[in-house]
PDB file of C-alpha atoms in Angstrom:
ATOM      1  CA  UNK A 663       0.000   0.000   0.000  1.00  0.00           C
ATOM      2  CA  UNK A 664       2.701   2.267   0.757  1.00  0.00           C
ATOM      3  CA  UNK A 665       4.577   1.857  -2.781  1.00  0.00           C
ATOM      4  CA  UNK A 666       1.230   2.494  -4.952  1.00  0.00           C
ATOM      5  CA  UNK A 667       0.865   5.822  -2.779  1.00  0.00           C
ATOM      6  CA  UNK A 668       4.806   6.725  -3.589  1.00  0.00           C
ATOM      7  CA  UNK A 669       3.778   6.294  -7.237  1.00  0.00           C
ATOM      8  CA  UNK A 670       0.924   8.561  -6.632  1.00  0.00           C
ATOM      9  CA  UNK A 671       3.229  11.044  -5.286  1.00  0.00           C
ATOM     10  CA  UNK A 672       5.642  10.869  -7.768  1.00  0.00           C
ATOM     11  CA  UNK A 673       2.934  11.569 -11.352  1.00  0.00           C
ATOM     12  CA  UNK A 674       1.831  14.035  -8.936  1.00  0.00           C
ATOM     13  CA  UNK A 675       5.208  15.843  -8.713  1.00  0.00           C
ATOM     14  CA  UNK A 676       5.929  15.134 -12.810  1.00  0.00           C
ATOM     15  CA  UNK A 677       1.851  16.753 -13.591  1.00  0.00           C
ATOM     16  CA  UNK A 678       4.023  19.818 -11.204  1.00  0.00           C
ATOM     17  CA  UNK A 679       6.606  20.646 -13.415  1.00  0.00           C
ATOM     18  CA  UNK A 680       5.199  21.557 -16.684  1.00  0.00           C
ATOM     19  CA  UNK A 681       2.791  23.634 -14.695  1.00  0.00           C
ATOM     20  CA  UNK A 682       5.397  25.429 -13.167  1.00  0.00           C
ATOM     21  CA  UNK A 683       7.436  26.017 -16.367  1.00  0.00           C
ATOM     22  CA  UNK A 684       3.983  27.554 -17.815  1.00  0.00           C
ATOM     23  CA  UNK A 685       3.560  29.664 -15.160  1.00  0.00           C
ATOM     24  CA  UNK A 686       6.942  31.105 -15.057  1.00  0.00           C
ATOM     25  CA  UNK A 687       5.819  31.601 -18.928  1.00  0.00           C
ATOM     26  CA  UNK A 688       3.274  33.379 -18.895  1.00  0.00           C
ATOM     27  CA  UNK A 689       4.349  35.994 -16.354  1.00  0.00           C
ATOM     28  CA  UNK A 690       7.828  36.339 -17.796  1.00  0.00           C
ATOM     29  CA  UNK A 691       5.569  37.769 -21.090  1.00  0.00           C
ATOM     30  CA  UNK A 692       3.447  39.863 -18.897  1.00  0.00           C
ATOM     31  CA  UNK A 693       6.582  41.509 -17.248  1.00  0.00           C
ATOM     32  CA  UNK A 694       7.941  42.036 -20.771  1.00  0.00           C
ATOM     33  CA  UNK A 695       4.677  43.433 -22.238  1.00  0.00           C
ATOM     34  CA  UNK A 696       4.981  45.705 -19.011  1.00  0.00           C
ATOM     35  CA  UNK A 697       8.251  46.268 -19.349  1.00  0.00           C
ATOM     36  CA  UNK A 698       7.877  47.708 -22.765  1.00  0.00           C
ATOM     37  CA  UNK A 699       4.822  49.906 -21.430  1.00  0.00           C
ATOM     38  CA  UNK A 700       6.937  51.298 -18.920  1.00  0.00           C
ATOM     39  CA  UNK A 701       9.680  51.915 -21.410  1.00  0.00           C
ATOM     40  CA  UNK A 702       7.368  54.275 -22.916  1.00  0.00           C
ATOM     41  CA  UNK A 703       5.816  56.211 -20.381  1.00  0.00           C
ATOM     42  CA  UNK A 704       9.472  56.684 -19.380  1.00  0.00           C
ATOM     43  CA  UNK A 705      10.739  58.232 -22.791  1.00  0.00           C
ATOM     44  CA  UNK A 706       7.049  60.389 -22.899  1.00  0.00           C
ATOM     45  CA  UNK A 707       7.556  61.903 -19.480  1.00  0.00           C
ATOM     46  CA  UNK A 708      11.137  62.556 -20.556  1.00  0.00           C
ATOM     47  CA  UNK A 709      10.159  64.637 -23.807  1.00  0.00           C
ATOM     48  CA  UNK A 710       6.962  66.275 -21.745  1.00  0.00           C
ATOM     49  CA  UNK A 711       9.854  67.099 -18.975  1.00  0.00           C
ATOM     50  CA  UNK A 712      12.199  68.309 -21.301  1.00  0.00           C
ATOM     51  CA  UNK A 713       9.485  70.656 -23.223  1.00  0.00           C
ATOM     52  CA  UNK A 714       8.827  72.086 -20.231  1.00  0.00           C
ATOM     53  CA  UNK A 715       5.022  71.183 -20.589  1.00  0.00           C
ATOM     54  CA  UNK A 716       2.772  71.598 -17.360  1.00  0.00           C
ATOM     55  CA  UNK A 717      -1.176  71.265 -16.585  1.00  0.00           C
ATOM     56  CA  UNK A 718      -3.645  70.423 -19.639  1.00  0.00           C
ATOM     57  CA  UNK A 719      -0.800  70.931 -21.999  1.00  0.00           C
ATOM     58  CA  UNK A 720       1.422  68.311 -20.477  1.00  0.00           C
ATOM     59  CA  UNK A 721      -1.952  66.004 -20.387  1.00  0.00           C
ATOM     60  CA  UNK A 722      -2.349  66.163 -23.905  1.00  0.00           C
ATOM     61  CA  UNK A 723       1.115  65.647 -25.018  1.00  0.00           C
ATOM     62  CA  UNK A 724       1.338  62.500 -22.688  1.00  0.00           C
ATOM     63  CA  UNK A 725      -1.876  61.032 -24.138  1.00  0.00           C
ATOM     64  CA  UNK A 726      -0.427  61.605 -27.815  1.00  0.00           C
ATOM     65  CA  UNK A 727       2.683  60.274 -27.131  1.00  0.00           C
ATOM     66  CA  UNK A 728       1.158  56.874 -25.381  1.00  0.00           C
ATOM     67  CA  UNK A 729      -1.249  56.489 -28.037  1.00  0.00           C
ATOM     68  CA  UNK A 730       1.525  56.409 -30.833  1.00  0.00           C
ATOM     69  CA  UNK A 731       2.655  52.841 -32.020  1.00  0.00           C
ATOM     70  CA  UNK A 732       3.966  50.450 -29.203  1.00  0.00           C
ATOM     71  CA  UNK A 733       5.714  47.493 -30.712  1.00  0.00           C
ATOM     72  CA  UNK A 734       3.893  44.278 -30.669  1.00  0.00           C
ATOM     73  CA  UNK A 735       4.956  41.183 -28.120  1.00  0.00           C
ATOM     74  CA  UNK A 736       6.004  38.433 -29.842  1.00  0.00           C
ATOM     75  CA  UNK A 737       2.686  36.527 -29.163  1.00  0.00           C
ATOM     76  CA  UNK A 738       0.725  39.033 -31.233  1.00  0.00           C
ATOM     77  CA  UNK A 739       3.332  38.678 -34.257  1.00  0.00           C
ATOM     78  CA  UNK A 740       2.349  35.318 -34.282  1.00  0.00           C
ATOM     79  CA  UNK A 741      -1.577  35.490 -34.476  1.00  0.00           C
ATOM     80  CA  UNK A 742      -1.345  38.173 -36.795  1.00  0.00           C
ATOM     81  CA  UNK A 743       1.084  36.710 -38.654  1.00  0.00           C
ATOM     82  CA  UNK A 744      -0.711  33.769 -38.537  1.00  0.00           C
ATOM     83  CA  UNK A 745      -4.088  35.023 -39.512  1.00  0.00           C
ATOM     84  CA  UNK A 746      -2.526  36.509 -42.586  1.00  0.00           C
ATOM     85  CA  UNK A 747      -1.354  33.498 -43.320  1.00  0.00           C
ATOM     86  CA  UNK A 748      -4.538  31.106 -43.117  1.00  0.00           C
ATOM     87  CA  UNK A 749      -6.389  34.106 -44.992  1.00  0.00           C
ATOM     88  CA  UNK A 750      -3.795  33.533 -47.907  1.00  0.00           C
ATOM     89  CA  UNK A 751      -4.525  29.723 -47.660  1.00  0.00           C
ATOM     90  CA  UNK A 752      -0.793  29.167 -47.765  1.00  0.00           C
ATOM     91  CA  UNK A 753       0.657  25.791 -47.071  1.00  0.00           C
ATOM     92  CA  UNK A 754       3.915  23.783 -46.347  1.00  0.00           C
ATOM     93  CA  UNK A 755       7.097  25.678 -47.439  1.00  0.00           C
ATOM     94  CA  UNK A 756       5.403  28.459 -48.589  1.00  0.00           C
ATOM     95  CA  UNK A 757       3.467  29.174 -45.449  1.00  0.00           C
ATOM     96  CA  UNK A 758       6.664  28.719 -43.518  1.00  0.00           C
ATOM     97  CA  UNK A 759       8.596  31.146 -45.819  1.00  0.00           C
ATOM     98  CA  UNK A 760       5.832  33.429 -45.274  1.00  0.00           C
ATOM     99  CA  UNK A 761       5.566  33.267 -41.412  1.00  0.00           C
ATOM    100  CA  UNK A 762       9.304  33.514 -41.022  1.00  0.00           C
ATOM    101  CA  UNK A 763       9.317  36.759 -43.297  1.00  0.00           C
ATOM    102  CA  UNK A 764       6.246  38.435 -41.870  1.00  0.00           C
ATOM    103  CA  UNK A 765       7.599  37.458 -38.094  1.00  0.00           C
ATOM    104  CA  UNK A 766      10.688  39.730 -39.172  1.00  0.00           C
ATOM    105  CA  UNK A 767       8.778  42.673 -40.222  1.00  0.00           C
ATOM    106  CA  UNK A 768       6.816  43.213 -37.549  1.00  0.00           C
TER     107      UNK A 768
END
């Protein structure tokens, strides 16, 4: 009785890992997603700082400058990249030529 319980234990502890390895993941993209949203309030409030901008004026430049294109995370390469490529119907070596070009680009 005691062994089949070890066994237990043990596919327990194997079911852990992958879990784990997902989980460190998925929040290492969030920081990085993060990270580049910080990156960019940083160089904003630089350039409002540096203008000299104060009150409403400093508002609006802020909100212009944080709307302006933020690169996308790898993840969204890939589903657009992806999309475009299932909307082309492309297949095999072609599709793969395609996906490695258009995950380049981007």
């Amino acid at each position: 009785m005691h062994r089949a319980r070890s066994q237990g234990d043990h596919s327990m502890k194997v079911l852990q890992i992958p879990l784990l390895a997902l989980a460190v993941l998925f929040s290492a993209q969030g920081f990085a997603a993060n990270t580049a949203q910080q990156e960019k309030m940083k160089t904003c409030n630089a350039d409002a700082t540096a203008k000299a901008l104060k009150g409403d004026e400093r508002k609006a430049f802020m909100s212009t400058c944080l709307k302006k294109d933020v690169p996308q995370t790898q993840q969204e390469k890939m589903k657009t990249c992806n999309a475009d490529a299932t909307t082309k119907a492309l297949k095999g070596d072609e599709r793969k030529a395609f996906m490695s070009d258009c995950l380049k680009k981007k």
